[in-house]
PDB file of C-alpha atoms in Angstrom:
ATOM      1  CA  UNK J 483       0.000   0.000   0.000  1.00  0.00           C
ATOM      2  CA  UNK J 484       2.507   2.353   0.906  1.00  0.00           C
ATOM      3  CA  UNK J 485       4.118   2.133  -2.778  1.00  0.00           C
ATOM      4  CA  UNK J 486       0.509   3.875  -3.813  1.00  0.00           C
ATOM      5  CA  UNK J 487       1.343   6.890  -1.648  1.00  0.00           C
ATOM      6  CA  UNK J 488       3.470   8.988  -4.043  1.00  0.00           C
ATOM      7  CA  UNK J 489       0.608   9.357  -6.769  1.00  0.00           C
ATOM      8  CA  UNK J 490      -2.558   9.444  -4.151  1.00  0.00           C
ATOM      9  CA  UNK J 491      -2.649  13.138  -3.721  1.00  0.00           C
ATOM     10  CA  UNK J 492      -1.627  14.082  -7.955  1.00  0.00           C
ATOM     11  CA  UNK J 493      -4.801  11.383  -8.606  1.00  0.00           C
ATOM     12  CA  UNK J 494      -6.565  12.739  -6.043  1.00  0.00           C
ATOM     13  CA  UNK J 495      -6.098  16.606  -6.983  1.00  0.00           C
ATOM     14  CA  UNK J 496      -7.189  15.149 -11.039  1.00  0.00           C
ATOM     15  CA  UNK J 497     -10.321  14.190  -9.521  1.00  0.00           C
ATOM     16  CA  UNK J 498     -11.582  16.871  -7.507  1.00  0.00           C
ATOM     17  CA  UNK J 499     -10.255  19.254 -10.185  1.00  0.00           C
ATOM     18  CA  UNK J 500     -12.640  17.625 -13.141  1.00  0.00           C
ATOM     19  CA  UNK J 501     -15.836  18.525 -11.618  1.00  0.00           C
ATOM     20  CA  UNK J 502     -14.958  22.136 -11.927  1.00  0.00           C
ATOM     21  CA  UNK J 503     -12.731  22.123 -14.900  1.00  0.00           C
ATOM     22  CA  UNK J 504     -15.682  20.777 -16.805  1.00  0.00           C
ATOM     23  CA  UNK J 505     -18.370  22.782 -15.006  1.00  0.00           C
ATOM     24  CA  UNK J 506     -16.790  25.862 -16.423  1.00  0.00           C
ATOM     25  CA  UNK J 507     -16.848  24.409 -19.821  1.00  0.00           C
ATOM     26  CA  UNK J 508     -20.380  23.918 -19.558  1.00  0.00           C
ATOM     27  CA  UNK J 509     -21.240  26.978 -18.645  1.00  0.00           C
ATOM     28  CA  UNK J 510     -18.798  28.598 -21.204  1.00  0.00           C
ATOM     29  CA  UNK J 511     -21.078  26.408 -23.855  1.00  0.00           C
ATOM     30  CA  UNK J 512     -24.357  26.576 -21.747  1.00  0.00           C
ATOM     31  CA  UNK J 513     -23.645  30.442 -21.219  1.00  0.00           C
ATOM     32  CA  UNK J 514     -27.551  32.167 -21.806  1.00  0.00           C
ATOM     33  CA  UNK J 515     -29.499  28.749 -20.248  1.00  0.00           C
ATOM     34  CA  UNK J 516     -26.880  29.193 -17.156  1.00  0.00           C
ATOM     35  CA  UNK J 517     -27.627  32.844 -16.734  1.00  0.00           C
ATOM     36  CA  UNK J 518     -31.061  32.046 -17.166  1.00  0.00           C
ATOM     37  CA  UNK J 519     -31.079  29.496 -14.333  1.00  0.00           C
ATOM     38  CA  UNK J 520     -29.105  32.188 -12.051  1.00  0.00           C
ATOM     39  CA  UNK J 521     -31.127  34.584 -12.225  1.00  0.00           C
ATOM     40  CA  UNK J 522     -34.453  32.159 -11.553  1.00  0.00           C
ATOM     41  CA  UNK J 523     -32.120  31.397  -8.472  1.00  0.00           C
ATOM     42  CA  UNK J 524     -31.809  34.856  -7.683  1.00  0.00           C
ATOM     43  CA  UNK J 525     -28.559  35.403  -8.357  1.00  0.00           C
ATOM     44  CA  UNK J 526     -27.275  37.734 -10.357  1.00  0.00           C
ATOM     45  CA  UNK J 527     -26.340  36.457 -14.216  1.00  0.00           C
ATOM     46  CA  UNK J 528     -23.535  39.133 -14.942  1.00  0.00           C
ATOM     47  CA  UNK J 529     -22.073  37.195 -11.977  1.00  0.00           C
ATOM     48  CA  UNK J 530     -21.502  34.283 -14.492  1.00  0.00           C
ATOM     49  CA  UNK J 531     -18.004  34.997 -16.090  1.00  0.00           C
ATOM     50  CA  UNK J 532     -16.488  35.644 -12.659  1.00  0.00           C
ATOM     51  CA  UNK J 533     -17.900  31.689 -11.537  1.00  0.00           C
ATOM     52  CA  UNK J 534     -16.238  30.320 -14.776  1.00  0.00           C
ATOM     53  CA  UNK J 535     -13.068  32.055 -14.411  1.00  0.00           C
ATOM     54  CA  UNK J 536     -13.002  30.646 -10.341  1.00  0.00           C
ATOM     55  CA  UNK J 537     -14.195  27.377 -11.716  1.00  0.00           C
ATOM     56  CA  UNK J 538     -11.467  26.966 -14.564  1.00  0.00           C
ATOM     57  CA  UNK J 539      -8.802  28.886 -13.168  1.00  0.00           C
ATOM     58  CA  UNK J 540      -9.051  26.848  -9.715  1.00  0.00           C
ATOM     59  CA  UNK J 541      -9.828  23.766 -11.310  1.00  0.00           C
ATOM     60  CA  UNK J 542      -6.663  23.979 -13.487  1.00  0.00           C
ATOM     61  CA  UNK J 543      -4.853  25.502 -10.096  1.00  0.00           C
ATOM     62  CA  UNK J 544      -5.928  22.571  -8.088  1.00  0.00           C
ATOM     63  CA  UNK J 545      -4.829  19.804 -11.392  1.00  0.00           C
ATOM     64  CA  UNK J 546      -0.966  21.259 -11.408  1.00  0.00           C
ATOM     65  CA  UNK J 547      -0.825  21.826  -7.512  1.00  0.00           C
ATOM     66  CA  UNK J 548      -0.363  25.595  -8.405  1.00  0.00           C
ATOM     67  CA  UNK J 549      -1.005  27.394  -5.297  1.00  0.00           C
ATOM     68  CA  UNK J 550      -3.093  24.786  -3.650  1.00  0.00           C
ATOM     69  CA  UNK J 551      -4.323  26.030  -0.460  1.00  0.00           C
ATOM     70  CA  UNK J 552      -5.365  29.633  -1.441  1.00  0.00           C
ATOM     71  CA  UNK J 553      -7.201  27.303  -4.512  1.00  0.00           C
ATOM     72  CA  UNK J 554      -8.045  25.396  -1.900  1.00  0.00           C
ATOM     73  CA  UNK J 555      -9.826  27.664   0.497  1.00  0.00           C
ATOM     74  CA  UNK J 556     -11.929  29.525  -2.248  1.00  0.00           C
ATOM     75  CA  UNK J 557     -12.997  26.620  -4.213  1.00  0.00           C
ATOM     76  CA  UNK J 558     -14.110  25.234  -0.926  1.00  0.00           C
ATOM     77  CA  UNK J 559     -16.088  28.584  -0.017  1.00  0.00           C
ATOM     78  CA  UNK J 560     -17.697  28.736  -3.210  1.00  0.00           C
ATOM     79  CA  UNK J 561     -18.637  25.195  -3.614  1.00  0.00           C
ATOM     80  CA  UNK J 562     -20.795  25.570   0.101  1.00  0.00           C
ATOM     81  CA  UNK J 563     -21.765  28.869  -0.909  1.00  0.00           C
ATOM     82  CA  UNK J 564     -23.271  27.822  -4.688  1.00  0.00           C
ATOM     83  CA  UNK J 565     -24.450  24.156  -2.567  1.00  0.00           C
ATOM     84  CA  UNK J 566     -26.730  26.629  -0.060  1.00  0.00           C
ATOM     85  CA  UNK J 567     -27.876  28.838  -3.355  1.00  0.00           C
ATOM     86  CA  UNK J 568     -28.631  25.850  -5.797  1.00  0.00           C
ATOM     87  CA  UNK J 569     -29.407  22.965  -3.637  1.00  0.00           C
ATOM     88  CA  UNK J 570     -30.437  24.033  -0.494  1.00  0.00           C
ATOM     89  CA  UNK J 571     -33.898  24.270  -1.630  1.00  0.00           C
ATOM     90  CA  UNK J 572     -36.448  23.594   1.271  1.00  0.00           C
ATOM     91  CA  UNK J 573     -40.013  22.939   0.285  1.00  0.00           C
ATOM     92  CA  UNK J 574     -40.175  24.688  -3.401  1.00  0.00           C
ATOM     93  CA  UNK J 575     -42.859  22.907  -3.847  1.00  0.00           C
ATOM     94  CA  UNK J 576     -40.840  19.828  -5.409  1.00  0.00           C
ATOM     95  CA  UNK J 577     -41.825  16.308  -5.180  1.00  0.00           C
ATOM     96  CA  UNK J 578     -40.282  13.878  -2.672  1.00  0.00           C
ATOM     97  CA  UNK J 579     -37.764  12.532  -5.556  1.00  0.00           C
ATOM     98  CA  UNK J 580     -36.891  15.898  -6.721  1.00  0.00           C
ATOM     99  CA  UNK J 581     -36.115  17.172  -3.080  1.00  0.00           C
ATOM    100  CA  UNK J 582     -34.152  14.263  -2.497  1.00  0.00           C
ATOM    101  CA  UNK J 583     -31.896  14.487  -5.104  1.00  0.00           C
ATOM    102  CA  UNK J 584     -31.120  18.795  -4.122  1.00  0.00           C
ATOM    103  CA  UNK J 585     -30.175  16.809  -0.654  1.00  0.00           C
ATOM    104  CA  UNK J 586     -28.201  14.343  -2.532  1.00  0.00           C
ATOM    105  CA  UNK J 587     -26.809  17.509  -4.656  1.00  0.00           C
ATOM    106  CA  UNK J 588     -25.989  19.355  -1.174  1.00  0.00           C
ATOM    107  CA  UNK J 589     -24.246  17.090   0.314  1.00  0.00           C
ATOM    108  CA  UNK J 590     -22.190  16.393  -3.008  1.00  0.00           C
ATOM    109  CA  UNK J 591     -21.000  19.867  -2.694  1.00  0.00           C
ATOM    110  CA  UNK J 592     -20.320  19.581   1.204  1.00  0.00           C
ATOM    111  CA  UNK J 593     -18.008  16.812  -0.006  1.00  0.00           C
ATOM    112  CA  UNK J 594     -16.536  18.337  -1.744  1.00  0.00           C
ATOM    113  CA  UNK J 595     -16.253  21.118   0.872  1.00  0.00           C
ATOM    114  CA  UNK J 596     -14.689  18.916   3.210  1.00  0.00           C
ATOM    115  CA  UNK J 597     -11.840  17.828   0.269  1.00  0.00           C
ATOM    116  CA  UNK J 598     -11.156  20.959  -0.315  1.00  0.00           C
ATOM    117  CA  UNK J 599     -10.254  21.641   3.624  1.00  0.00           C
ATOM    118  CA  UNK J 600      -8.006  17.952   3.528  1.00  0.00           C
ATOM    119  CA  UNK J 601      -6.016  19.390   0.457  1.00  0.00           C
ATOM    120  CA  UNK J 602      -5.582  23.034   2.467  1.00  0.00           C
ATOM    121  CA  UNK J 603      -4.477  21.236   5.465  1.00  0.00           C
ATOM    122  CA  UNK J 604      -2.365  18.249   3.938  1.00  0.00           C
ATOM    123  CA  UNK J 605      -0.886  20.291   0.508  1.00  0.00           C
ATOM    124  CA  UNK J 606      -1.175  19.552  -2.837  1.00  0.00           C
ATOM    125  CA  UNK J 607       1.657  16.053  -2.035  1.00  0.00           C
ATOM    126  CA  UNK J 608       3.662  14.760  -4.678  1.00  0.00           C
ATOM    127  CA  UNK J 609       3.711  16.012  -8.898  1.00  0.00           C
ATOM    128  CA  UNK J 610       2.188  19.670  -7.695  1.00  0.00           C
ATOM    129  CA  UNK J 611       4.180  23.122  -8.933  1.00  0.00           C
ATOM    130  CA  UNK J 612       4.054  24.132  -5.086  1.00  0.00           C
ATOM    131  CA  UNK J 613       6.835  22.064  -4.454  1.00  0.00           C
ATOM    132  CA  UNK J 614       9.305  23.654  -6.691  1.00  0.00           C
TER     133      UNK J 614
END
């Protein structure tokens, strides 16, 4: 086990850095339907090109290790933040399913909350630009 150490935090970092890598995509390719769905949210749409450069930028951060735990902290931040906005829906009027799955959606982003504090605390590990 101990040989898998050295790559655990580079295959780690790939992972948490796709979901926001290719959220920004989406939304760079999804732009009016996502501003759409911000502002039925409440949220502001010109808000929208600062979330993709945050999502990309950190996303790409997080991938190389490039200042990890300022990456770190923010993408954590935002991910509870958007998670309260998006998910944290109580009694819109959905059905049982639909409410389940914004609780399933919550806690996704919690998760990934809590990564997001591991990788501040622990560093980016091995293969990450912080360590040269």
């Amino acid at each position: 086990m101990d040989m898998l150490k050295p790559i655990a935090a580079p295959v780690g970092r790939f992972l948490i850095s796709l979901i926001f890598i290719m959220a920004g995509v989406q939304k760079i390719f999804g732009y009016a339907g996502t501003v759409a769905y911000m502002e039925s949210q409440g949220v502001p749409g010109f808000l929208l090109p600062l979330v993709i450069v945050v999502e990309l930028v950190g996303g790409l951060a997080i991938l190389i290790g490039w200042k990890t735990a300022i990456w770190a902290v923010l993408l954590g931040g935002f991910t509870v933040v958007s998670g309260a906005l998006f998910h944290l829906i109580p009694g819109m009027g959905m059905d049982g399913q639909a409410a389940q799955l914004q609780q399933i959606m919550f806690m996704k982003n919690l998760a990934i909350a809590g990564g997001m504090a591991i990788l501040f605390h622990s560093g980016p590990g091995s293969y990450a630009v912080d360590n040269r």
